[in-house]
């Protein structure tokens, strides 16, 4: 995704498979109409008036449809029709000259033409729908299957799907899937990473929670930025459990319990945050006392 974040298999069963779209009914209906045009008695072996025999008529029936007809295998249709050919052509517009993939430069052009920022939430959601394995890259399969999944075969079509995709990402079960996808998406598969770099994790947490922002998110990210525990990476378990942690802990952290099997990093965060709030409260009280003393002194002087 170009500069997505700090650098730069969703099943489509509802769309049907290619084999399911190769007009089994369409061809049989075509043959039936040809036969009906022959009329009763024309199926015999007798020569027709113009001398054409039965076999020649059958061969004429098997001639391919006119080239102007739209091929059904190029369309997936259940009320919404789109062209697989147009999806392929759209992919070719942005693919790398050497590799059969859309890489960083092509991704930036793709996002520019879509009028979206490569680092914004809509691009993450699109990558989720495309089930992209790596940042800054779409393989041909990911792009084609992704466009089929959202039923779009043009830039305009993709752009018009964004509102629906954002609504889908607000659904609890869908957001959980998007959230877990984001961790894998942030890993560098070429390096065989098993955990996210702390800076990447901070950026991805901020990005994935664009719509569903938990009340403790900013405090959590401040904690990771200050990094009192010397954390270098975020494991998959820590990433996954933070979603549940953020939903149950409460704004005032009152639902936190040491008896829960939270990762130790969460325990450290709670201690850090409670201490931070204590200091803020002390500073607030200090300022209040100082203000009161100043006002009292000024009042005494006036008297």
PDB file of C-alpha atoms in Angstrom:
ATOM      1  CA  UNK A   1       0.000   0.000   0.000  1.00  0.00           C
ATOM      2  CA  UNK A   2       2.773   2.393  -0.822  1.00  0.00           C
ATOM      3  CA  UNK A   3       3.453   4.253   2.395  1.00  0.00           C
ATOM      4  CA  UNK A   4       0.729   2.324   4.230  1.00  0.00           C
ATOM      5  CA  UNK A   5       1.253   2.529   7.966  1.00  0.00           C
ATOM      6  CA  UNK A   6       5.000   3.092   8.413  1.00  0.00           C
ATOM      7  CA  UNK A   7       6.133   1.714   5.045  1.00  0.00           C
ATOM      8  CA  UNK A   8       4.446   0.619   2.951  1.00  0.00           C
ATOM      9  CA  UNK A   9      -9.143 -16.237   1.741  1.00  0.00           C
ATOM     10  CA  UNK A  10     -12.130 -14.404   1.891  1.00  0.00           C
ATOM     11  CA  UNK A  11     -14.257 -17.133   0.240  1.00  0.00           C
ATOM     12  CA  UNK A  12     -16.321 -15.889  -2.648  1.00  0.00           C
ATOM     13  CA  UNK A  13     -18.687 -18.848  -2.583  1.00  0.00           C
ATOM     14  CA  UNK A  14     -21.712 -16.587  -2.853  1.00  0.00           C
ATOM     15  CA  UNK A  15     -20.466 -15.471  -6.250  1.00  0.00           C
ATOM     16  CA  UNK A  16     -20.296 -18.972  -7.657  1.00  0.00           C
ATOM     17  CA  UNK A  17     -17.357 -20.680  -9.296  1.00  0.00           C
ATOM     18  CA  UNK A  18     -16.254 -20.199 -12.864  1.00  0.00           C
ATOM     19  CA  UNK A  19     -17.423 -23.675 -13.758  1.00  0.00           C
ATOM     20  CA  UNK A  20     -20.813 -22.828 -12.311  1.00  0.00           C
ATOM     21  CA  UNK A  21     -21.103 -19.845 -14.621  1.00  0.00           C
ATOM     22  CA  UNK A  22     -20.364 -21.512 -17.976  1.00  0.00           C
ATOM     23  CA  UNK A  23     -23.864 -21.312 -19.297  1.00  0.00           C
ATOM     24  CA  UNK A  24     -25.001 -24.946 -19.026  1.00  0.00           C
ATOM     25  CA  UNK A  25     -28.573 -23.765 -19.347  1.00  0.00           C
ATOM     26  CA  UNK A  26     -27.799 -21.146 -21.948  1.00  0.00           C
ATOM     27  CA  UNK A  27     -26.430 -23.586 -24.520  1.00  0.00           C
ATOM     28  CA  UNK A  28     -29.240 -26.070 -24.100  1.00  0.00           C
ATOM     29  CA  UNK A  29     -31.782 -23.333 -24.540  1.00  0.00           C
ATOM     30  CA  UNK A  30     -29.987 -22.217 -27.689  1.00  0.00           C
ATOM     31  CA  UNK A  31     -30.127 -25.701 -29.176  1.00  0.00           C
ATOM     32  CA  UNK A  32     -33.786 -25.992 -28.277  1.00  0.00           C
ATOM     33  CA  UNK A  33     -34.639 -22.803 -30.132  1.00  0.00           C
ATOM     34  CA  UNK A  34     -32.728 -23.999 -33.194  1.00  0.00           C
ATOM     35  CA  UNK A  35     -34.618 -27.252 -33.159  1.00  0.00           C
ATOM     36  CA  UNK A  36     -37.927 -25.485 -32.836  1.00  0.00           C
ATOM     37  CA  UNK A  37     -37.065 -23.403 -35.876  1.00  0.00           C
ATOM     38  CA  UNK A  38     -36.673 -26.600 -37.871  1.00  0.00           C
ATOM     39  CA  UNK A  39     -40.330 -27.414 -37.328  1.00  0.00           C
ATOM     40  CA  UNK A  40     -41.926 -30.884 -37.256  1.00  0.00           C
ATOM     41  CA  UNK A  41     -40.874 -33.190 -40.051  1.00  0.00           C
ATOM     42  CA  UNK A  42     -37.546 -31.434 -40.607  1.00  0.00           C
ATOM     43  CA  UNK A  43     -35.794 -33.916 -38.309  1.00  0.00           C
ATOM     44  CA  UNK A  44     -36.087 -36.696 -40.913  1.00  0.00           C
ATOM     45  CA  UNK A  45     -33.238 -37.642 -43.241  1.00  0.00           C
ATOM     46  CA  UNK A  46     -35.084 -36.246 -46.267  1.00  0.00           C
ATOM     47  CA  UNK A  47     -33.330 -33.489 -48.164  1.00  0.00           C
ATOM     48  CA  UNK A  48     -34.692 -30.035 -47.475  1.00  0.00           C
ATOM     49  CA  UNK A  49     -35.999 -27.792 -50.221  1.00  0.00           C
ATOM     50  CA  UNK A  50     -32.598 -26.194 -50.738  1.00  0.00           C
ATOM     51  CA  UNK A  51     -30.784 -29.549 -50.758  1.00  0.00           C
ATOM     52  CA  UNK A  52     -29.278 -29.259 -47.287  1.00  0.00           C
ATOM     53  CA  UNK A  53     -29.340 -32.566 -45.432  1.00  0.00           C
ATOM     54  CA  UNK A  54     -29.915 -33.197 -41.775  1.00  0.00           C
ATOM     55  CA  UNK A  55     -26.218 -33.401 -40.827  1.00  0.00           C
ATOM     56  CA  UNK A  56     -25.550 -30.046 -42.421  1.00  0.00           C
ATOM     57  CA  UNK A  57     -28.397 -28.540 -40.423  1.00  0.00           C
ATOM     58  CA  UNK A  58     -26.966 -29.989 -37.194  1.00  0.00           C
ATOM     59  CA  UNK A  59     -23.532 -28.597 -38.049  1.00  0.00           C
ATOM     60  CA  UNK A  60     -25.124 -25.195 -38.635  1.00  0.00           C
ATOM     61  CA  UNK A  61     -26.775 -25.479 -35.218  1.00  0.00           C
ATOM     62  CA  UNK A  62     -23.369 -25.990 -33.603  1.00  0.00           C
ATOM     63  CA  UNK A  63     -21.791 -22.871 -35.049  1.00  0.00           C
ATOM     64  CA  UNK A  64     -20.508 -20.511 -32.333  1.00  0.00           C
ATOM     65  CA  UNK A  65     -22.672 -17.620 -31.269  1.00  0.00           C
ATOM     66  CA  UNK A  66     -22.016 -14.280 -32.939  1.00  0.00           C
ATOM     67  CA  UNK A  67     -18.962 -12.513 -31.582  1.00  0.00           C
ATOM     68  CA  UNK A  68     -21.091  -9.575 -30.498  1.00  0.00           C
ATOM     69  CA  UNK A  69     -22.876 -11.675 -27.873  1.00  0.00           C
ATOM     70  CA  UNK A  70     -21.727 -11.220 -24.270  1.00  0.00           C
ATOM     71  CA  UNK A  71     -20.088 -14.413 -22.987  1.00  0.00           C
ATOM     72  CA  UNK A  72     -21.693 -15.565 -19.782  1.00  0.00           C
ATOM     73  CA  UNK A  73     -18.441 -16.969 -18.432  1.00  0.00           C
ATOM     74  CA  UNK A  74     -17.133 -13.384 -18.396  1.00  0.00           C
ATOM     75  CA  UNK A  75     -19.897 -12.446 -15.986  1.00  0.00           C
ATOM     76  CA  UNK A  76     -20.750 -13.497 -12.473  1.00  0.00           C
ATOM     77  CA  UNK A  77     -24.364 -12.687 -12.043  1.00  0.00           C
ATOM     78  CA  UNK A  78     -26.735 -12.911  -9.126  1.00  0.00           C
ATOM     79  CA  UNK A  79     -28.423  -9.621  -9.693  1.00  0.00           C
ATOM     80  CA  UNK A  80     -25.026  -7.890  -9.971  1.00  0.00           C
ATOM     81  CA  UNK A  81     -23.028  -8.425 -13.148  1.00  0.00           C
ATOM     82  CA  UNK A  82     -19.359  -7.656 -13.513  1.00  0.00           C
ATOM     83  CA  UNK A  83     -16.724  -8.658 -16.003  1.00  0.00           C
ATOM     84  CA  UNK A  84     -13.799 -10.836 -14.986  1.00  0.00           C
ATOM     85  CA  UNK A  85     -12.082  -9.622 -18.134  1.00  0.00           C
ATOM     86  CA  UNK A  86     -12.368  -6.005 -16.978  1.00  0.00           C
ATOM     87  CA  UNK A  87     -10.957  -6.991 -13.570  1.00  0.00           C
ATOM     88  CA  UNK A  88      -7.969  -8.588 -15.310  1.00  0.00           C
ATOM     89  CA  UNK A  89      -7.458  -5.462 -17.407  1.00  0.00           C
ATOM     90  CA  UNK A  90      -7.617  -3.289 -14.296  1.00  0.00           C
ATOM     91  CA  UNK A  91      -4.982  -5.479 -12.650  1.00  0.00           C
ATOM     92  CA  UNK A  92      -2.711  -5.172 -15.684  1.00  0.00           C
ATOM     93  CA  UNK A  93      -2.909  -1.394 -15.472  1.00  0.00           C
ATOM     94  CA  UNK A  94      -1.081  -1.400 -12.124  1.00  0.00           C
ATOM     95  CA  UNK A  95       0.962  -4.602 -12.147  1.00  0.00           C
ATOM     96  CA  UNK A  96       4.742  -4.548 -12.103  1.00  0.00           C
ATOM     97  CA  UNK A  97       6.518  -4.857 -15.455  1.00  0.00           C
ATOM     98  CA  UNK A  98       8.565  -7.821 -14.247  1.00  0.00           C
ATOM     99  CA  UNK A  99       6.429  -9.508 -11.612  1.00  0.00           C
ATOM    100  CA  UNK A 100       2.807 -10.557 -12.002  1.00  0.00           C
ATOM    101  CA  UNK A 101       1.893  -8.506  -8.918  1.00  0.00           C
ATOM    102  CA  UNK A 102       0.932  -4.980  -7.998  1.00  0.00           C
ATOM    103  CA  UNK A 103       3.904  -3.714  -5.993  1.00  0.00           C
ATOM    104  CA  UNK A 104       4.636  -0.496  -4.115  1.00  0.00           C
ATOM    105  CA  UNK A 105       4.716   1.859  -7.097  1.00  0.00           C
ATOM    106  CA  UNK A 106       1.604   0.324  -8.643  1.00  0.00           C
ATOM    107  CA  UNK A 107      -0.151   0.383  -5.276  1.00  0.00           C
ATOM    108  CA  UNK A 108       0.482   4.091  -4.907  1.00  0.00           C
ATOM    109  CA  UNK A 109      -0.914   4.727  -8.406  1.00  0.00           C
ATOM    110  CA  UNK A 110      -3.911   2.515  -7.650  1.00  0.00           C
ATOM    111  CA  UNK A 111      -4.653   4.452  -4.455  1.00  0.00           C
ATOM    112  CA  UNK A 112      -4.171   7.792  -6.219  1.00  0.00           C
ATOM    113  CA  UNK A 113      -6.654   6.798  -8.916  1.00  0.00           C
ATOM    114  CA  UNK A 114      -9.088   5.625  -6.221  1.00  0.00           C
ATOM    115  CA  UNK A 115      -8.679   9.023  -4.497  1.00  0.00           C
ATOM    116  CA  UNK A 116      -7.654   7.418  -1.209  1.00  0.00           C
ATOM    117  CA  UNK A 117      -4.587   7.784   0.981  1.00  0.00           C
ATOM    118  CA  UNK A 118      -2.524   4.564   1.059  1.00  0.00           C
ATOM    119  CA  UNK A 119      -2.327   4.848   4.842  1.00  0.00           C
ATOM    120  CA  UNK A 120      -6.046   5.273   5.531  1.00  0.00           C
ATOM    121  CA  UNK A 121      -8.548   2.831   6.969  1.00  0.00           C
ATOM    122  CA  UNK A 122     -10.420   2.263   3.689  1.00  0.00           C
ATOM    123  CA  UNK A 123      -7.282   0.813   2.106  1.00  0.00           C
ATOM    124  CA  UNK A 124      -6.838  -1.548   5.060  1.00  0.00           C
ATOM    125  CA  UNK A 125     -10.457  -2.684   4.670  1.00  0.00           C
ATOM    126  CA  UNK A 126      -9.921  -3.227   0.943  1.00  0.00           C
ATOM    127  CA  UNK A 127      -6.789  -5.280   1.648  1.00  0.00           C
ATOM    128  CA  UNK A 128      -8.860  -7.327   4.112  1.00  0.00           C
ATOM    129  CA  UNK A 129     -11.542  -8.011   1.503  1.00  0.00           C
ATOM    130  CA  UNK A 130      -8.802  -8.933  -0.979  1.00  0.00           C
ATOM    131  CA  UNK A 131      -7.175 -11.115   1.731  1.00  0.00           C
ATOM    132  CA  UNK A 132      -3.805  -9.585   0.867  1.00  0.00           C
ATOM    133  CA  UNK A 133      -0.946 -11.450   2.508  1.00  0.00           C
ATOM    134  CA  UNK A 134       1.551  -8.592   2.485  1.00  0.00           C
ATOM    135  CA  UNK A 135       1.578  -4.813   2.744  1.00  0.00           C
ATOM    136  CA  UNK A 136       2.227  -2.897  -0.463  1.00  0.00           C
ATOM    137  CA  UNK A 137       1.351  -5.827  -2.691  1.00  0.00           C
ATOM    138  CA  UNK A 138      -1.597  -7.488  -4.414  1.00  0.00           C
ATOM    139  CA  UNK A 139      -1.050 -10.740  -6.256  1.00  0.00           C
ATOM    140  CA  UNK A 140      -3.160 -11.381  -9.339  1.00  0.00           C
ATOM    141  CA  UNK A 141      -5.271 -13.919  -7.443  1.00  0.00           C
ATOM    142  CA  UNK A 142      -5.813 -11.570  -4.496  1.00  0.00           C
ATOM    143  CA  UNK A 143      -6.849  -8.723  -6.765  1.00  0.00           C
ATOM    144  CA  UNK A 144      -9.141 -10.711  -9.036  1.00  0.00           C
ATOM    145  CA  UNK A 145     -10.797 -12.724  -6.264  1.00  0.00           C
ATOM    146  CA  UNK A 146     -11.077  -9.597  -4.128  1.00  0.00           C
ATOM    147  CA  UNK A 147     -12.839  -7.637  -6.860  1.00  0.00           C
ATOM    148  CA  UNK A 148     -15.167 -10.582  -7.389  1.00  0.00           C
ATOM    149  CA  UNK A 149     -15.880 -10.679  -3.654  1.00  0.00           C
ATOM    150  CA  UNK A 150     -16.942  -7.030  -3.585  1.00  0.00           C
ATOM    151  CA  UNK A 151     -18.576  -7.296  -7.041  1.00  0.00           C
ATOM    152  CA  UNK A 152     -16.613  -4.510  -8.700  1.00  0.00           C
ATOM    153  CA  UNK A 153     -14.663  -4.449 -11.970  1.00  0.00           C
ATOM    154  CA  UNK A 154     -13.624  -0.779 -12.186  1.00  0.00           C
ATOM    155  CA  UNK A 155     -12.136   1.996 -10.074  1.00  0.00           C
ATOM    156  CA  UNK A 156     -15.565   3.607  -9.856  1.00  0.00           C
ATOM    157  CA  UNK A 157     -17.099   0.297  -8.828  1.00  0.00           C
ATOM    158  CA  UNK A 158     -14.518  -0.219  -6.073  1.00  0.00           C
ATOM    159  CA  UNK A 159     -14.939   3.338  -4.825  1.00  0.00           C
ATOM    160  CA  UNK A 160     -18.714   3.041  -4.626  1.00  0.00           C
ATOM    161  CA  UNK A 161     -18.337  -0.105  -2.486  1.00  0.00           C
ATOM    162  CA  UNK A 162     -16.430   1.721   0.274  1.00  0.00           C
ATOM    163  CA  UNK A 163     -19.487   2.858   2.294  1.00  0.00           C
ATOM    164  CA  UNK A 164     -20.836  -0.710   2.412  1.00  0.00           C
ATOM    165  CA  UNK A 165     -17.406  -2.092   3.303  1.00  0.00           C
ATOM    166  CA  UNK A 166     -17.040   0.404   6.152  1.00  0.00           C
ATOM    167  CA  UNK A 167     -20.478  -0.540   7.460  1.00  0.00           C
ATOM    168  CA  UNK A 168     -19.529  -4.209   7.276  1.00  0.00           C
ATOM    169  CA  UNK A 169     -16.348  -3.513   9.241  1.00  0.00           C
ATOM    170  CA  UNK A 170     -18.466  -2.116  12.096  1.00  0.00           C
ATOM    171  CA  UNK A 171     -20.196  -5.465  12.637  1.00  0.00           C
ATOM    172  CA  UNK A 172     -18.765  -7.225  15.667  1.00  0.00           C
ATOM    173  CA  UNK A 173     -17.893 -10.531  14.025  1.00  0.00           C
ATOM    174  CA  UNK A 174     -16.563  -8.859  10.872  1.00  0.00           C
ATOM    175  CA  UNK A 175     -14.455  -6.406  12.838  1.00  0.00           C
ATOM    176  CA  UNK A 176     -12.942  -9.250  14.834  1.00  0.00           C
ATOM    177  CA  UNK A 177     -11.947 -10.895  11.562  1.00  0.00           C
ATOM    178  CA  UNK A 178     -10.520  -7.609  10.237  1.00  0.00           C
ATOM    179  CA  UNK A 179      -8.670  -7.062  13.514  1.00  0.00           C
ATOM    180  CA  UNK A 180      -6.989 -10.467  13.396  1.00  0.00           C
ATOM    181  CA  UNK A 181      -6.219 -10.070   9.700  1.00  0.00           C
ATOM    182  CA  UNK A 182      -4.406  -6.807  10.439  1.00  0.00           C
ATOM    183  CA  UNK A 183      -1.785  -8.522  12.600  1.00  0.00           C
ATOM    184  CA  UNK A 184      -0.864 -10.991   9.865  1.00  0.00           C
ATOM    185  CA  UNK A 185      -0.979  -8.230   7.279  1.00  0.00           C
ATOM    186  CA  UNK A 186       1.607  -6.237   9.231  1.00  0.00           C
ATOM    187  CA  UNK A 187       4.167  -9.044   9.376  1.00  0.00           C
ATOM    188  CA  UNK A 188       7.069  -9.099   6.959  1.00  0.00           C
ATOM    189  CA  UNK A 189       6.644 -12.526   5.382  1.00  0.00           C
ATOM    190  CA  UNK A 190      10.014 -12.275   3.612  1.00  0.00           C
ATOM    191  CA  UNK A 191      11.749 -12.061   6.990  1.00  0.00           C
ATOM    192  CA  UNK A 192       9.578 -14.765   8.521  1.00  0.00           C
ATOM    193  CA  UNK A 193       8.373 -12.475  11.316  1.00  0.00           C
ATOM    194  CA  UNK A 194       6.276 -13.930  14.105  1.00  0.00           C
ATOM    195  CA  UNK A 195       5.687 -10.679  15.990  1.00  0.00           C
ATOM    196  CA  UNK A 196       5.079  -7.077  14.999  1.00  0.00           C
ATOM    197  CA  UNK A 197       7.692  -4.417  15.589  1.00  0.00           C
ATOM    198  CA  UNK A 198       6.455  -2.140  18.338  1.00  0.00           C
ATOM    199  CA  UNK A 199       6.263   0.922  16.054  1.00  0.00           C
ATOM    200  CA  UNK A 200       4.349  -1.025  13.391  1.00  0.00           C
ATOM    201  CA  UNK A 201       1.950  -2.389  16.015  1.00  0.00           C
ATOM    202  CA  UNK A 202       1.237   1.114  17.354  1.00  0.00           C
ATOM    203  CA  UNK A 203       0.470   2.395  13.850  1.00  0.00           C
ATOM    204  CA  UNK A 204      -1.731  -0.612  13.019  1.00  0.00           C
ATOM    205  CA  UNK A 205      -3.652  -0.380  16.293  1.00  0.00           C
ATOM    206  CA  UNK A 206      -4.393   3.259  15.595  1.00  0.00           C
ATOM    207  CA  UNK A 207      -5.441   2.397  12.040  1.00  0.00           C
ATOM    208  CA  UNK A 208      -7.621  -0.654  12.685  1.00  0.00           C
ATOM    209  CA  UNK A 209      -9.502   1.130  15.492  1.00  0.00           C
ATOM    210  CA  UNK A 210     -10.422   4.073  13.237  1.00  0.00           C
ATOM    211  CA  UNK A 211     -14.151   3.311  13.558  1.00  0.00           C
ATOM    212  CA  UNK A 212     -14.316   1.126  16.668  1.00  0.00           C
ATOM    213  CA  UNK A 213     -12.106   3.125  19.058  1.00  0.00           C
ATOM    214  CA  UNK A 214     -11.887   1.707  22.608  1.00  0.00           C
ATOM    215  CA  UNK A 215     -11.785   4.180  25.474  1.00  0.00           C
ATOM    216  CA  UNK A 216      -8.307   3.116  26.632  1.00  0.00           C
ATOM    217  CA  UNK A 217      -6.657   3.068  23.194  1.00  0.00           C
ATOM    218  CA  UNK A 218      -4.730   6.349  23.545  1.00  0.00           C
ATOM    219  CA  UNK A 219      -3.470   5.427  27.027  1.00  0.00           C
ATOM    220  CA  UNK A 220      -2.376   2.021  25.718  1.00  0.00           C
ATOM    221  CA  UNK A 221      -0.520   3.572  22.787  1.00  0.00           C
ATOM    222  CA  UNK A 222       1.089   6.165  25.076  1.00  0.00           C
ATOM    223  CA  UNK A 223       2.262   3.312  27.275  1.00  0.00           C
ATOM    224  CA  UNK A 224       3.795   1.490  24.318  1.00  0.00           C
ATOM    225  CA  UNK A 225       5.394   4.696  23.042  1.00  0.00           C
ATOM    226  CA  UNK A 226       6.995   5.442  26.397  1.00  0.00           C
ATOM    227  CA  UNK A 227       7.783   1.721  26.574  1.00  0.00           C
ATOM    228  CA  UNK A 228       8.736   1.344  30.257  1.00  0.00           C
ATOM    229  CA  UNK A 229       8.897  -2.434  29.842  1.00  0.00           C
ATOM    230  CA  UNK A 230      11.407  -2.314  27.002  1.00  0.00           C
ATOM    231  CA  UNK A 231       9.017  -4.094  24.629  1.00  0.00           C
ATOM    232  CA  UNK A 232      10.474  -4.718  21.166  1.00  0.00           C
ATOM    233  CA  UNK A 233       7.653  -6.675  19.555  1.00  0.00           C
ATOM    234  CA  UNK A 234       3.990  -7.562  19.936  1.00  0.00           C
ATOM    235  CA  UNK A 235       3.072 -11.236  19.739  1.00  0.00           C
ATOM    236  CA  UNK A 236      -0.039 -12.581  18.052  1.00  0.00           C
ATOM    237  CA  UNK A 237      -1.531 -13.580  21.431  1.00  0.00           C
ATOM    238  CA  UNK A 238      -1.007 -10.090  22.855  1.00  0.00           C
ATOM    239  CA  UNK A 239      -2.529  -8.521  19.745  1.00  0.00           C
ATOM    240  CA  UNK A 240      -5.561 -10.806  19.733  1.00  0.00           C
ATOM    241  CA  UNK A 241      -6.206 -10.519  23.481  1.00  0.00           C
ATOM    242  CA  UNK A 242      -6.027  -6.734  23.479  1.00  0.00           C
ATOM    243  CA  UNK A 243      -9.338  -6.591  21.603  1.00  0.00           C
ATOM    244  CA  UNK A 244     -11.091  -8.459  24.427  1.00  0.00           C
ATOM    245  CA  UNK A 245      -9.096  -6.589  27.078  1.00  0.00           C
ATOM    246  CA  UNK A 246     -10.149  -3.213  25.639  1.00  0.00           C
ATOM    247  CA  UNK A 247     -13.806  -4.257  25.613  1.00  0.00           C
ATOM    248  CA  UNK A 248     -14.036  -5.470  29.223  1.00  0.00           C
ATOM    249  CA  UNK A 249     -11.520  -3.384  31.177  1.00  0.00           C
ATOM    250  CA  UNK A 250     -13.614  -0.216  31.412  1.00  0.00           C
ATOM    251  CA  UNK A 251     -12.543   3.400  31.073  1.00  0.00           C
ATOM    252  CA  UNK A 252     -11.507   3.599  34.733  1.00  0.00           C
ATOM    253  CA  UNK A 253      -9.832   0.148  34.606  1.00  0.00           C
ATOM    254  CA  UNK A 254     -12.213  -0.962  37.362  1.00  0.00           C
ATOM    255  CA  UNK A 255     -12.908  -4.286  35.654  1.00  0.00           C
ATOM    256  CA  UNK A 256      -9.259  -5.277  35.718  1.00  0.00           C
ATOM    257  CA  UNK A 257      -8.430  -8.307  37.832  1.00  0.00           C
ATOM    258  CA  UNK A 258      -5.018  -9.800  38.498  1.00  0.00           C
ATOM    259  CA  UNK A 259      -6.687 -13.195  38.629  1.00  0.00           C
ATOM    260  CA  UNK A 260      -7.508 -13.002  34.903  1.00  0.00           C
ATOM    261  CA  UNK A 261      -5.047 -14.727  32.573  1.00  0.00           C
ATOM    262  CA  UNK A 262      -3.988 -11.538  30.793  1.00  0.00           C
ATOM    263  CA  UNK A 263      -0.535 -11.208  29.229  1.00  0.00           C
ATOM    264  CA  UNK A 264       1.971  -9.707  31.657  1.00  0.00           C
ATOM    265  CA  UNK A 265       2.247  -6.642  29.416  1.00  0.00           C
ATOM    266  CA  UNK A 266      -1.370  -5.797  30.275  1.00  0.00           C
ATOM    267  CA  UNK A 267      -0.574  -6.041  34.005  1.00  0.00           C
ATOM    268  CA  UNK A 268       2.316  -3.634  33.523  1.00  0.00           C
ATOM    269  CA  UNK A 269       0.095  -1.279  31.527  1.00  0.00           C
ATOM    270  CA  UNK A 270      -2.550  -1.141  34.258  1.00  0.00           C
ATOM    271  CA  UNK A 271       0.078  -0.390  36.915  1.00  0.00           C
ATOM    272  CA  UNK A 272       1.616   2.292  34.701  1.00  0.00           C
ATOM    273  CA  UNK A 273      -1.731   3.902  33.872  1.00  0.00           C
ATOM    274  CA  UNK A 274      -2.959   3.935  37.492  1.00  0.00           C
ATOM    275  CA  UNK A 275       0.310   5.546  38.564  1.00  0.00           C
ATOM    276  CA  UNK A 276       0.055   8.092  35.769  1.00  0.00           C
ATOM    277  CA  UNK A 277      -3.485   8.997  36.790  1.00  0.00           C
ATOM    278  CA  UNK A 278      -2.388   9.324  40.410  1.00  0.00           C
ATOM    279  CA  UNK A 279       0.319  11.805  39.412  1.00  0.00           C
ATOM    280  CA  UNK A 280      -2.129  13.767  37.257  1.00  0.00           C
ATOM    281  CA  UNK A 281      -4.540  13.980  40.177  1.00  0.00           C
ATOM    282  CA  UNK A 282      -1.771  15.125  42.526  1.00  0.00           C
ATOM    283  CA  UNK A 283      -0.721  17.838  40.074  1.00  0.00           C
ATOM    284  CA  UNK A 284      -4.319  18.922  39.716  1.00  0.00           C
ATOM    285  CA  UNK A 285      -4.767  19.182  43.491  1.00  0.00           C
ATOM    286  CA  UNK A 286      -1.485  21.042  43.795  1.00  0.00           C
ATOM    287  CA  UNK A 287      -2.596  23.582  41.205  1.00  0.00           C
ATOM    288  CA  UNK A 288      -5.958  23.934  42.955  1.00  0.00           C
ATOM    289  CA  UNK A 289      -4.298  24.605  46.330  1.00  0.00           C
ATOM    290  CA  UNK A 290      -1.903  27.057  44.741  1.00  0.00           C
ATOM    291  CA  UNK A 291      -4.755  28.932  43.082  1.00  0.00           C
ATOM    292  CA  UNK A 292      -6.728  29.032  46.321  1.00  0.00           C
ATOM    293  CA  UNK A 293      -3.714  30.391  48.230  1.00  0.00           C
ATOM    294  CA  UNK A 294      -3.156  33.086  45.640  1.00  0.00           C
ATOM    295  CA  UNK A 295      -6.801  34.150  45.753  1.00  0.00           C
ATOM    296  CA  UNK A 296      -6.776  34.245  49.567  1.00  0.00           C
ATOM    297  CA  UNK A 297      -3.616  36.340  49.619  1.00  0.00           C
ATOM    298  CA  UNK A 298      -5.069  38.785  47.102  1.00  0.00           C
ATOM    299  CA  UNK A 299      -8.239  39.044  49.175  1.00  0.00           C
ATOM    300  CA  UNK A 300      -6.264  39.738  52.375  1.00  0.00           C
ATOM    301  CA  UNK A 301      -4.328  42.500  50.642  1.00  0.00           C
ATOM    302  CA  UNK A 302      -7.522  44.118  49.497  1.00  0.00           C
ATOM    303  CA  UNK A 303      -8.860  44.060  53.045  1.00  0.00           C
TER     304      UNK A 303
END
